[in-house]
JSON list of C-alpha atoms in Angstrom, two decimals:
[
{"chain": "A", "resi": 445, "resn": "MET", "atom": "CA", "xyz": [-49.95, -52.54, 83.92]},
{"chain": "A", "resi": 446, "resn": "GLY", "atom": "CA", "xyz": [-50.45, -52.41, 80.86]},
{"chain": "A", "resi": 447, "resn": "THR", "atom": "CA", "xyz": [-51.42, -48.67, 80.77]},
{"chain": "A", "resi": 448, "resn": "ALA", "atom": "CA", "xyz": [-48.17, -47.82, 82.73]},
{"chain": "A", "resi": 449, "resn": "ILE", "atom": "CA", "xyz": [-46.10, -49.98, 80.15]},
{"chain": "A", "resi": 450, "resn": "ILE", "atom": "CA", "xyz": [-47.19, -48.07, 78.01]},
{"chain": "A", "resi": 451, "resn": "ARG", "atom": "CA", "xyz": [-46.65, -45.01, 79.54]},
{"chain": "A", "resi": 452, "resn": "LEU", "atom": "CA", "xyz": [-43.30, -45.56, 80.96]},
{"chain": "A", "resi": 453, "resn": "SER", "atom": "CA", "xyz": [-42.06, -46.34, 77.36]},
{"chain": "A", "resi": 454, "resn": "GLU", "atom": "CA", "xyz": [-43.37, -43.18, 75.69]},
{"chain": "A", "resi": 455, "resn": "GLN", "atom": "CA", "xyz": [-41.25, -41.31, 78.01]},
{"chain": "A", "resi": 456, "resn": "ARG", "atom": "CA", "xyz": [-38.33, -43.12, 77.30]},
{"chain": "A", "resi": 457, "resn": "GLU", "atom": "CA", "xyz": [-38.56, -42.44, 74.01]},
{"chain": "A", "resi": 458, "resn": "LYS", "atom": "CA", "xyz": [-39.55, -38.57, 74.76]},
{"chain": "A", "resi": 459, "resn": "ALA", "atom": "CA", "xyz": [-36.43, -39.17, 76.23]},
{"chain": "A", "resi": 460, "resn": "LEU", "atom": "CA", "xyz": [-34.36, -40.39, 74.22]},
{"chain": "A", "resi": 461, "resn": "VAL", "atom": "CA", "xyz": [-35.96, -37.58, 71.24]},
{"chain": "A", "resi": 462, "resn": "LYS", "atom": "CA", "xyz": [-34.61, -34.71, 73.72]},
{"chain": "A", "resi": 463, "resn": "LYS", "atom": "CA", "xyz": [-31.27, -36.83, 74.32]},
{"chain": "A", "resi": 464, "resn": "VAL", "atom": "CA", "xyz": [-30.36, -36.92, 70.97]},
{"chain": "A", "resi": 465, "resn": "ASP", "atom": "CA", "xyz": [-32.20, -32.99, 69.58]},
{"chain": "A", "resi": 466, "resn": "ALA", "atom": "CA", "xyz": [-29.48, -31.57, 72.34]},
{"chain": "A", "resi": 467, "resn": "LEU", "atom": "CA", "xyz": [-26.01, -33.73, 71.16]},
{"chain": "A", "resi": 468, "resn": "ILE", "atom": "CA", "xyz": [-27.44, -32.87, 67.07]},
{"chain": "A", "resi": 469, "resn": "GLN", "atom": "CA", "xyz": [-27.86, -29.57, 68.38]},
{"chain": "A", "resi": 470, "resn": "TYR", "atom": "CA", "xyz": [-23.78, -30.23, 68.78]},
{"chain": "A", "resi": 471, "resn": "GLY", "atom": "CA", "xyz": [-22.82, -31.63, 66.12]},
{"chain": "A", "resi": 472, "resn": "ALA", "atom": "CA", "xyz": [-22.42, -35.14, 68.09]},
{"chain": "A", "resi": 473, "resn": "TYR", "atom": "CA", "xyz": [-24.36, -36.94, 65.08]},
{"chain": "A", "resi": 474, "resn": "GLU", "atom": "CA", "xyz": [-22.47, -39.63, 65.42]},
{"chain": "A", "resi": 475, "resn": "ARG", "atom": "CA", "xyz": [-22.80, -40.51, 69.02]},
{"chain": "A", "resi": 476, "resn": "ALA", "atom": "CA", "xyz": [-26.61, -39.76, 68.85]},
{"chain": "A", "resi": 477, "resn": "ILE", "atom": "CA", "xyz": [-26.81, -42.82, 65.94]},
{"chain": "A", "resi": 478, "resn": "ARG", "atom": "CA", "xyz": [-24.73, -44.49, 68.64]},
{"chain": "A", "resi": 479, "resn": "CYS", "atom": "CA", "xyz": [-27.40, -43.83, 71.37]},
{"chain": "A", "resi": 480, "resn": "CYS", "atom": "CA", "xyz": [-30.69, -45.04, 68.70]},
{"chain": "A", "resi": 481, "resn": "GLU", "atom": "CA", "xyz": [-28.31, -48.43, 68.21]},
{"chain": "A", "resi": 482, "resn": "GLU", "atom": "CA", "xyz": [-28.50, -48.82, 71.64]},
{"chain": "A", "resi": 483, "resn": "PHE", "atom": "CA", "xyz": [-32.11, -47.71, 72.45]},
{"chain": "A", "resi": 484, "resn": "ILE", "atom": "CA", "xyz": [-33.37, -49.66, 69.80]},
{"chain": "A", "resi": 485, "resn": "GLU", "atom": "CA", "xyz": [-31.23, -53.29, 70.86]},
{"chain": "A", "resi": 486, "resn": "ALA", "atom": "CA", "xyz": [-32.32, -52.90, 73.99]},
{"chain": "A", "resi": 487, "resn": "ASN", "atom": "CA", "xyz": [-36.37, -51.68, 72.80]},
{"chain": "A", "resi": 488, "resn": "PRO", "atom": "CA", "xyz": [-36.60, -53.51, 69.39]},
{"chain": "A", "resi": 489, "resn": "LYS", "atom": "CA", "xyz": [-39.42, -52.33, 68.61]},
{"chain": "A", "resi": 490, "resn": "SER", "atom": "CA", "xyz": [-39.25, -49.19, 69.46]},
{"chain": "A", "resi": 491, "resn": "LEU", "atom": "CA", "xyz": [-40.74, -47.63, 66.38]},
{"chain": "A", "resi": 492, "resn": "SER", "atom": "CA", "xyz": [-39.35, -43.08, 67.53]},
{"chain": "A", "resi": 493, "resn": "ALA", "atom": "CA", "xyz": [-36.46, -44.90, 67.97]},
{"chain": "A", "resi": 494, "resn": "HIS", "atom": "CA", "xyz": [-35.92, -46.26, 64.41]},
{"chain": "A", "resi": 495, "resn": "PHE", "atom": "CA", "xyz": [-37.36, -42.85, 62.91]},
{"chain": "A", "resi": 496, "resn": "VAL", "atom": "CA", "xyz": [-35.01, -41.33, 65.05]},
{"chain": "A", "resi": 497, "resn": "LYS", "atom": "CA", "xyz": [-32.11, -43.03, 63.52]},
{"chain": "A", "resi": 498, "resn": "HIS", "atom": "CA", "xyz": [-33.18, -42.55, 59.99]},
{"chain": "A", "resi": 499, "resn": "GLU", "atom": "CA", "xyz": [-33.57, -38.82, 60.58]},
{"chain": "A", "resi": 500, "resn": "VAL", "atom": "CA", "xyz": [-30.15, -38.43, 61.82]},
{"chain": "A", "resi": 501, "resn": "HIS", "atom": "CA", "xyz": [-28.62, -40.43, 58.53]},
{"chain": "A", "resi": 502, "resn": "ILE", "atom": "CA", "xyz": [-30.83, -37.93, 56.11]},
{"chain": "A", "resi": 503, "resn": "ALA", "atom": "CA", "xyz": [-29.52, -34.92, 58.94]},
{"chain": "A", "resi": 504, "resn": "MET", "atom": "CA", "xyz": [-25.97, -36.67, 58.35]},
{"chain": "A", "resi": 505, "resn": "GLY", "atom": "CA", "xyz": [-26.61, -37.18, 53.96]},
{"chain": "A", "resi": 506, "resn": "LYS", "atom": "CA", "xyz": [-25.75, -40.76, 54.63]},
{"chain": "A", "resi": 507, "resn": "TYR", "atom": "CA", "xyz": [-28.79, -41.86, 52.48]},
{"chain": "A", "resi": 508, "resn": "GLU", "atom": "CA", "xyz": [-27.02, -45.18, 51.34]},
{"chain": "A", "resi": 509, "resn": "ASP", "atom": "CA", "xyz": [-27.10, -45.25, 56.26]},
{"chain": "A", "resi": 510, "resn": "SER", "atom": "CA", "xyz": [-30.86, -43.99, 56.10]},
{"chain": "A", "resi": 511, "resn": "LEU", "atom": "CA", "xyz": [-32.29, -47.00, 53.92]},
{"chain": "A", "resi": 512, "resn": "GLN", "atom": "CA", "xyz": [-30.29, -50.12, 55.81]},
{"chain": "A", "resi": 513, "resn": "ASP", "atom": "CA", "xyz": [-32.73, -48.09, 58.41]},
{"chain": "A", "resi": 514, "resn": "ALA", "atom": "CA", "xyz": [-35.94, -49.13, 57.17]},
{"chain": "A", "resi": 515, "resn": "HIS", "atom": "CA", "xyz": [-34.46, -52.46, 55.40]},
{"chain": "A", "resi": 516, "resn": "ASP", "atom": "CA", "xyz": [-34.32, -52.97, 59.68]},
{"chain": "A", "resi": 517, "resn": "LEU", "atom": "CA", "xyz": [-37.23, -51.72, 59.62]},
{"chain": "A", "resi": 518, "resn": "LEU", "atom": "CA", "xyz": [-39.08, -53.14, 57.52]},
{"chain": "A", "resi": 519, "resn": "ARG", "atom": "CA", "xyz": [-38.45, -57.18, 58.91]},
{"chain": "A", "resi": 520, "resn": "ASN", "atom": "CA", "xyz": [-41.23, -56.32, 61.53]},
{"chain": "A", "resi": 521, "resn": "ARG", "atom": "CA", "xyz": [-44.00, -57.05, 59.07]},
{"chain": "A", "resi": 522, "resn": "GLU", "atom": "CA", "xyz": [-46.15, -55.24, 61.86]},
{"chain": "A", "resi": 523, "resn": "TYR", "atom": "CA", "xyz": [-44.22, -52.10, 60.81]},
{"chain": "A", "resi": 524, "resn": "GLU", "atom": "CA", "xyz": [-43.93, -52.41, 57.37]},
{"chain": "A", "resi": 525, "resn": "ARG", "atom": "CA", "xyz": [-46.18, -49.42, 55.97]},
{"chain": "A", "resi": 526, "resn": "GLU", "atom": "CA", "xyz": [-43.32, -47.22, 57.60]},
{"chain": "A", "resi": 527, "resn": "GLY", "atom": "CA", "xyz": [-40.72, -49.20, 57.09]},
{"chain": "A", "resi": 528, "resn": "LEU", "atom": "CA", "xyz": [-41.66, -48.19, 53.11]},
{"chain": "A", "resi": 529, "resn": "PHE", "atom": "CA", "xyz": [-42.63, -44.87, 54.05]},
{"chain": "A", "resi": 530, "resn": "LEU", "atom": "CA", "xyz": [-39.08, -44.40, 55.55]},
{"chain": "A", "resi": 531, "resn": "LYS", "atom": "CA", "xyz": [-37.38, -46.63, 52.50]},
{"chain": "A", "resi": 532, "resn": "LEU", "atom": "CA", "xyz": [-39.48, -43.53, 50.06]},
{"chain": "A", "resi": 533, "resn": "LEU", "atom": "CA", "xyz": [-38.04, -40.78, 51.83]},
{"chain": "A", "resi": 534, "resn": "SER", "atom": "CA", "xyz": [-34.48, -41.91, 51.72]},
{"chain": "A", "resi": 535, "resn": "LEU", "atom": "CA", "xyz": [-34.94, -42.97, 47.97]},
{"chain": "A", "resi": 536, "resn": "ILE", "atom": "CA", "xyz": [-36.44, -39.01, 47.41]},
{"chain": "A", "resi": 537, "resn": "ALA", "atom": "CA", "xyz": [-33.32, -37.99, 49.24]},
{"chain": "A", "resi": 538, "resn": "LEU", "atom": "CA", "xyz": [-30.54, -40.04, 46.71]},
{"chain": "A", "resi": 539, "resn": "LEU", "atom": "CA", "xyz": [-32.58, -38.60, 43.32]},
{"chain": "A", "resi": 540, "resn": "GLU", "atom": "CA", "xyz": [-32.92, -35.26, 44.98]},
{"chain": "A", "resi": 541, "resn": "ARG", "atom": "CA", "xyz": [-28.82, -35.03, 45.60]},
{"chain": "A", "resi": 542, "resn": "PRO", "atom": "CA", "xyz": [-26.30, -33.33, 44.02]},
{"chain": "A", "resi": 543, "resn": "ARG", "atom": "CA", "xyz": [-25.17, -34.49, 41.43]},
{"chain": "A", "resi": 544, "resn": "PRO", "atom": "CA", "xyz": [-21.20, -34.85, 40.38]},
{"chain": "A", "resi": 545, "resn": "ARG", "atom": "CA", "xyz": [-19.81, -32.02, 37.72]},
{"chain": "A", "resi": 546, "resn": "LEU", "atom": "CA", "xyz": [-18.58, -35.28, 35.95]},
{"chain": "A", "resi": 547, "resn": "ILE", "atom": "CA", "xyz": [-21.09, -38.10, 35.34]},
{"chain": "A", "resi": 548, "resn": "ARG", "atom": "CA", "xyz": [-18.96, -41.52, 35.22]},
{"chain": "A", "resi": 549, "resn": "PRO", "atom": "CA", "xyz": [-20.32, -44.16, 34.55]},
{"chain": "A", "resi": 550, "resn": "ARG", "atom": "CA", "xyz": [-20.26, -45.65, 38.06]},
{"chain": "A", "resi": 551, "resn": "SER", "atom": "CA", "xyz": [-22.60, -42.96, 39.65]},
{"chain": "A", "resi": 552, "resn": "GLY", "atom": "CA", "xyz": [-24.86, -43.25, 36.47]},
{"chain": "A", "resi": 553, "resn": "GLN", "atom": "CA", "xyz": [-25.87, -46.60, 37.14]},
{"chain": "A", "resi": 554, "resn": "ARG", "atom": "CA", "xyz": [-25.41, -46.01, 41.09]},
{"chain": "A", "resi": 555, "resn": "GLN", "atom": "CA", "xyz": [-28.62, -43.21, 39.57]},
{"chain": "A", "resi": 556, "resn": "LYS", "atom": "CA", "xyz": [-30.41, -45.58, 37.73]},
{"chain": "A", "resi": 557, "resn": "HIS", "atom": "CA", "xyz": [-30.29, -48.29, 40.56]},
{"chain": "A", "resi": 558, "resn": "CYS", "atom": "CA", "xyz": [-32.14, -45.46, 42.70]},
{"chain": "A", "resi": 559, "resn": "THR", "atom": "CA", "xyz": [-34.87, -44.80, 39.73]},
{"chain": "A", "resi": 560, "resn": "GLN", "atom": "CA", "xyz": [-36.37, -48.11, 39.48]},
{"chain": "A", "resi": 561, "resn": "GLN", "atom": "CA", "xyz": [-35.87, -48.50, 43.43]},
{"chain": "A", "resi": 562, "resn": "PHE", "atom": "CA", "xyz": [-37.69, -46.47, 43.73]},
{"chain": "A", "resi": 563, "resn": "GLU", "atom": "CA", "xyz": [-40.92, -47.23, 41.05]},
{"chain": "A", "resi": 564, "resn": "GLU", "atom": "CA", "xyz": [-40.99, -50.95, 42.93]},
{"chain": "A", "resi": 565, "resn": "ILE", "atom": "CA", "xyz": [-41.48, -49.89, 46.25]},
{"chain": "A", "resi": 566, "resn": "ALA", "atom": "CA", "xyz": [-43.89, -47.35, 45.21]},
{"chain": "A", "resi": 567, "resn": "GLN", "atom": "CA", "xyz": [-45.72, -49.55, 43.79]},
{"chain": "A", "resi": 568, "resn": "LYS", "atom": "CA", "xyz": [-45.76, -52.16, 46.15]},
{"chain": "A", "resi": 569, "resn": "ALA", "atom": "CA", "xyz": [-46.80, -49.00, 48.54]},
{"chain": "A", "resi": 570, "resn": "LEU", "atom": "CA", "xyz": [-49.55, -48.24, 46.14]},
{"chain": "A", "resi": 571, "resn": "THR", "atom": "CA", "xyz": [-50.59, -51.35, 46.40]},
{"chain": "A", "resi": 572, "resn": "HIS", "atom": "CA", "xyz": [-50.55, -51.84, 49.62]},
{"chain": "A", "resi": 573, "resn": "TYR", "atom": "CA", "xyz": [-51.68, -48.52, 51.05]},
{"chain": "A", "resi": 574, "resn": "LYS", "atom": "CA", "xyz": [-53.61, -46.76, 48.60]},
{"chain": "A", "resi": 575, "resn": "GLY", "atom": "CA", "xyz": [-55.64, -43.69, 49.95]},
{"chain": "A", "resi": 576, "resn": "ASP", "atom": "CA", "xyz": [-52.26, -43.14, 52.76]},
{"chain": "A", "resi": 577, "resn": "THR", "atom": "CA", "xyz": [-51.96, -39.16, 51.82]},
{"chain": "A", "resi": 578, "resn": "GLN", "atom": "CA", "xyz": [-48.57, -39.01, 52.89]},
{"chain": "A", "resi": 579, "resn": "ILE", "atom": "CA", "xyz": [-47.51, -42.39, 50.44]},
{"chain": "A", "resi": 580, "resn": "ALA", "atom": "CA", "xyz": [-49.29, -40.49, 47.63]},
{"chain": "A", "resi": 581, "resn": "TYR", "atom": "CA", "xyz": [-47.51, -37.31, 48.17]},
{"chain": "A", "resi": 582, "resn": "MET", "atom": "CA", "xyz": [-44.31, -38.82, 49.03]},
{"chain": "A", "resi": 583, "resn": "ILE", "atom": "CA", "xyz": [-44.11, -40.89, 45.66]},
{"chain": "A", "resi": 584, "resn": "ALA", "atom": "CA", "xyz": [-45.19, -37.94, 43.72]},
{"chain": "A", "resi": 585, "resn": "GLU", "atom": "CA", "xyz": [-42.50, -35.76, 44.51]},
{"chain": "A", "resi": 586, "resn": "GLY", "atom": "CA", "xyz": [-39.93, -38.76, 43.96]},
{"chain": "A", "resi": 587, "resn": "TYR", "atom": "CA", "xyz": [-41.94, -39.21, 39.83]},
{"chain": "A", "resi": 588, "resn": "GLN", "atom": "CA", "xyz": [-41.71, -34.76, 39.89]},
{"chain": "A", "resi": 589, "resn": "LEU", "atom": "CA", "xyz": [-37.90, -35.78, 40.55]},
{"chain": "A", "resi": 590, "resn": "MET", "atom": "CA", "xyz": [-37.33, -38.01, 38.08]},
{"chain": "A", "resi": 591, "resn": "GLY", "atom": "CA", "xyz": [-38.63, -35.53, 35.40]},
{"chain": "A", "resi": 592, "resn": "MET", "atom": "CA", "xyz": [-42.54, -37.93, 35.49]},
{"chain": "A", "resi": 593, "resn": "GLN", "atom": "CA", "xyz": [-45.12, -34.83, 35.95]},
{"chain": "A", "resi": 594, "resn": "HIS", "atom": "CA", "xyz": [-47.46, -36.32, 34.13]},
{"chain": "A", "resi": 595, "resn": "GLU", "atom": "CA", "xyz": [-46.70, -39.44, 36.28]},
{"chain": "A", "resi": 596, "resn": "ALA", "atom": "CA", "xyz": [-46.92, -37.67, 39.50]},
{"chain": "A", "resi": 597, "resn": "ALA", "atom": "CA", "xyz": [-50.03, -35.61, 38.40]},
{"chain": "A", "resi": 598, "resn": "GLU", "atom": "CA", "xyz": [-52.57, -38.98, 36.65]},
{"chain": "A", "resi": 599, "resn": "LEU", "atom": "CA", "xyz": [-51.43, -40.49, 40.11]},
{"chain": "A", "resi": 600, "resn": "LEU", "atom": "CA", "xyz": [-52.72, -37.52, 42.64]},
{"chain": "A", "resi": 601, "resn": "GLU", "atom": "CA", "xyz": [-56.00, -36.89, 40.28]},
{"chain": "A", "resi": 602, "resn": "GLU", "atom": "CA", "xyz": [-56.00, -40.80, 41.53]},
{"chain": "A", "resi": 603, "resn": "HIS", "atom": "CA", "xyz": [-55.82, -40.30, 45.05]},
{"chain": "A", "resi": 604, "resn": "LEU", "atom": "CA", "xyz": [-58.01, -37.46, 44.80]},
{"chain": "A", "resi": 605, "resn": "LYS", "atom": "CA", "xyz": [-60.76, -39.89, 44.07]},
{"chain": "A", "resi": 606, "resn": "THR", "atom": "CA", "xyz": [-60.75, -41.68, 47.42]},
{"chain": "A", "resi": 607, "resn": "ARG", "atom": "CA", "xyz": [-59.68, -38.24, 49.22]},
{"chain": "A", "resi": 608, "resn": "PRO", "atom": "CA", "xyz": [-61.17, -35.89, 47.76]},
{"chain": "A", "resi": 609, "resn": "TRP", "atom": "CA", "xyz": [-60.75, -33.28, 50.56]},
{"chain": "A", "resi": 610, "resn": "ASP", "atom": "CA", "xyz": [-56.30, -33.73, 50.63]},
{"chain": "A", "resi": 611, "resn": "VAL", "atom": "CA", "xyz": [-55.81, -30.52, 50.74]},
{"chain": "A", "resi": 612, "resn": "HIS", "atom": "CA", "xyz": [-52.10, -31.48, 51.09]},
{"chain": "A", "resi": 613, "resn": "CYS", "atom": "CA", "xyz": [-52.32, -33.05, 47.56]},
{"chain": "A", "resi": 614, "resn": "LEU", "atom": "CA", "xyz": [-54.58, -30.46, 45.67]},
{"chain": "A", "resi": 615, "resn": "TYR", "atom": "CA", "xyz": [-51.51, -28.00, 46.67]},
{"chain": "A", "resi": 616, "resn": "GLN", "atom": "CA", "xyz": [-48.73, -30.30, 44.95]},
{"chain": "A", "resi": 617, "resn": "LEU", "atom": "CA", "xyz": [-50.80, -31.20, 42.03]},
{"chain": "A", "resi": 618, "resn": "GLY", "atom": "CA", "xyz": [-51.60, -27.11, 41.94]},
{"chain": "A", "resi": 619, "resn": "LEU", "atom": "CA", "xyz": [-48.11, -26.47, 41.94]},
{"chain": "A", "resi": 620, "resn": "ILE", "atom": "CA", "xyz": [-47.38, -29.08, 39.37]},
{"chain": "A", "resi": 621, "resn": "TYR", "atom": "CA", "xyz": [-50.28, -28.26, 36.94]},
{"chain": "A", "resi": 622, "resn": "GLN", "atom": "CA", "xyz": [-48.60, -24.49, 37.63]},
{"chain": "A", "resi": 623, "resn": "GLY", "atom": "CA", "xyz": [-45.47, -25.27, 36.40]},
{"chain": "A", "resi": 624, "resn": "SER", "atom": "CA", "xyz": [-46.81, -27.01, 33.53]},
{"chain": "A", "resi": 625, "resn": "GLY", "atom": "CA", "xyz": [-47.92, -24.21, 32.21]},
{"chain": "A", "resi": 626, "resn": "GLU", "atom": "CA", "xyz": [-51.81, -25.61, 33.25]},
{"chain": "A", "resi": 627, "resn": "TYR", "atom": "CA", "xyz": [-53.10, -22.42, 34.64]},
{"chain": "A", "resi": 628, "resn": "GLU", "atom": "CA", "xyz": [-56.36, -23.43, 34.79]},
{"chain": "A", "resi": 629, "resn": "LYS", "atom": "CA", "xyz": [-56.67, -26.43, 36.23]},
{"chain": "A", "resi": 630, "resn": "ALA", "atom": "CA", "xyz": [-53.66, -25.04, 38.54]},
{"chain": "A", "resi": 631, "resn": "VAL", "atom": "CA", "xyz": [-56.16, -22.56, 39.79]},
{"chain": "A", "resi": 632, "resn": "ARG", "atom": "CA", "xyz": [-59.41, -25.31, 39.84]},
{"chain": "A", "resi": 633, "resn": "CYS", "atom": "CA", "xyz": [-57.12, -27.43, 42.71]},
{"chain": "A", "resi": 634, "resn": "TYR", "atom": "CA", "xyz": [-56.21, -24.30, 44.75]},
{"chain": "A", "resi": 635, "resn": "ASP", "atom": "CA", "xyz": [-59.85, -23.45, 44.79]},
{"chain": "A", "resi": 636, "resn": "ARG", "atom": "CA", "xyz": [-60.40, -27.09, 46.18]},
{"chain": "A", "resi": 637, "resn": "GLY", "atom": "CA", "xyz": [-58.12, -27.10, 48.05]},
{"chain": "A", "resi": 638, "resn": "LEU", "atom": "CA", "xyz": [-58.82, -23.60, 49.95]},
{"chain": "A", "resi": 639, "resn": "LYS", "atom": "CA", "xyz": [-62.23, -25.26, 50.22]},
{"chain": "A", "resi": 640, "resn": "SER", "atom": "CA", "xyz": [-61.29, -28.29, 51.74]},
{"chain": "A", "resi": 641, "resn": "ILE", "atom": "CA", "xyz": [-58.78, -26.56, 54.77]},
{"chain": "A", "resi": 642, "resn": "GLU", "atom": "CA", "xyz": [-61.98, -25.65, 56.21]},
{"chain": "A", "resi": 643, "resn": "GLU", "atom": "CA", "xyz": [-62.26, -28.74, 57.70]},
{"chain": "A", "resi": 644, "resn": "TYR", "atom": "CA", "xyz": [-58.71, -28.43, 59.31]},
{"chain": "A", "resi": 645, "resn": "SER", "atom": "CA", "xyz": [-57.50, -26.78, 62.42]},
{"chain": "A", "resi": 646, "resn": "GLU", "atom": "CA", "xyz": [-57.04, -22.92, 63.29]},
{"chain": "A", "resi": 647, "resn": "SER", "atom": "CA", "xyz": [-53.15, -23.27, 63.67]},
{"chain": "A", "resi": 648, "resn": "PHE", "atom": "CA", "xyz": [-52.77, -24.77, 60.18]},
{"chain": "A", "resi": 649, "resn": "LYS", "atom": "CA", "xyz": [-55.51, -23.26, 58.44]},
{"chain": "A", "resi": 650, "resn": "GLU", "atom": "CA", "xyz": [-54.08, -20.17, 58.84]},
{"chain": "A", "resi": 651, "resn": "ASN", "atom": "CA", "xyz": [-50.83, -21.22, 57.74]},
{"chain": "A", "resi": 652, "resn": "PHE", "atom": "CA", "xyz": [-52.07, -23.45, 54.58]},
{"chain": "A", "resi": 653, "resn": "SER", "atom": "CA", "xyz": [-54.74, -21.35, 53.28]},
{"chain": "A", "resi": 654, "resn": "ARG", "atom": "CA", "xyz": [-51.86, -18.38, 53.01]},
{"chain": "A", "resi": 655, "resn": "LEU", "atom": "CA", "xyz": [-49.92, -20.31, 50.91]},
{"chain": "A", "resi": 656, "resn": "ILE", "atom": "CA", "xyz": [-52.07, -21.59, 48.47]},
{"chain": "A", "resi": 657, "resn": "SER", "atom": "CA", "xyz": [-54.00, -18.63, 48.32]},
{"chain": "A", "resi": 658, "resn": "ASP", "atom": "CA", "xyz": [-49.94, -17.09, 47.43]},
{"chain": "A", "resi": 659, "resn": "SER", "atom": "CA", "xyz": [-50.37, -19.32, 44.19]},
{"chain": "A", "resi": 660, "resn": "ARG", "atom": "CA", "xyz": [-53.31, -18.78, 43.50]},
{"chain": "A", "resi": 661, "resn": "HIS", "atom": "CA", "xyz": [-52.51, -15.04, 43.56]},
{"chain": "A", "resi": 662, "resn": "GLU", "atom": "CA", "xyz": [-48.94, -16.21, 41.22]},
{"chain": "A", "resi": 663, "resn": "VAL", "atom": "CA", "xyz": [-51.67, -18.39, 38.17]},
{"chain": "A", "resi": 664, "resn": "LEU", "atom": "CA", "xyz": [-54.36, -15.60, 38.22]},
{"chain": "A", "resi": 665, "resn": "GLU", "atom": "CA", "xyz": [-51.37, -13.22, 37.34]},
{"chain": "A", "resi": 666, "resn": "LYS", "atom": "CA", "xyz": [-49.97, -15.42, 34.81]},
{"chain": "A", "resi": 667, "resn": "LEU", "atom": "CA", "xyz": [-53.22, -16.08, 33.46]},
{"chain": "A", "resi": 668, "resn": "GLY", "atom": "CA", "xyz": [-54.12, -12.33, 33.14]},
{"chain": "A", "resi": 669, "resn": "ILE", "atom": "CA", "xyz": [-50.95, -11.87, 30.84]},
{"chain": "A", "resi": 670, "resn": "ASN", "atom": "CA", "xyz": [-51.94, -14.60, 29.34]},
{"chain": "A", "resi": 671, "resn": "GLN", "atom": "CA", "xyz": [-55.18, -13.01, 27.82]},
{"chain": "A", "resi": 672, "resn": "ILE", "atom": "CA", "xyz": [-53.29, -10.01, 27.33]},
{"chain": "A", "resi": 673, "resn": "LYS", "atom": "CA", "xyz": [-50.97, -11.02, 25.09]},
{"chain": "A", "resi": 674, "resn": "GLY", "atom": "CA", "xyz": [-53.54, -12.94, 23.44]},
{"chain": "A", "resi": 675, "resn": "MET", "atom": "CA", "xyz": [-55.31, -9.51, 22.37]}
]
């Protein structure tokens, strides 16, 4: 009986995702949001519906509304990790959005509040979910947007002590070192990433190894140029 109920719930959620996707294709974003809200009202514990609603708000550029989606999910303690993850996503979108040419005091205060909020949520997520790849990756991305490259690198180095095979974070760390001109460190990250990727599926390995190899090649070229200049 329990299995049948789970299957029915999964079918309903798949139908919701399909319907929302179709509405988005036609640009009917508001209708897509209403569909999600109606589904959540009938199925308040539906994680998929909360995620879909959040995704639609992000696609619409309604980042403040997407933050509210995360707050709504956080009311259910069972989904604390997912709620924190969505909150990080929303705050990153707010940090990433284009800033007005004329910076007014209000927009500056909003940016500062957003930064403070991100740091608070990051601390909470890292305390409760240490070793979580998605959490570590998102926080490192947020730090980079705030110009905190050193903090992002430190976070990833710490994460890799417990997840040394984490190819996503190895690649992200390599990019940080590459961007800061620490090319030898970047190469080491890429080499570790190419070794670690052997444990993943063939399709993932094919696509991601090409990405890592391209970045590695760029760094090796930079190292070669620098060596020539130093001669």
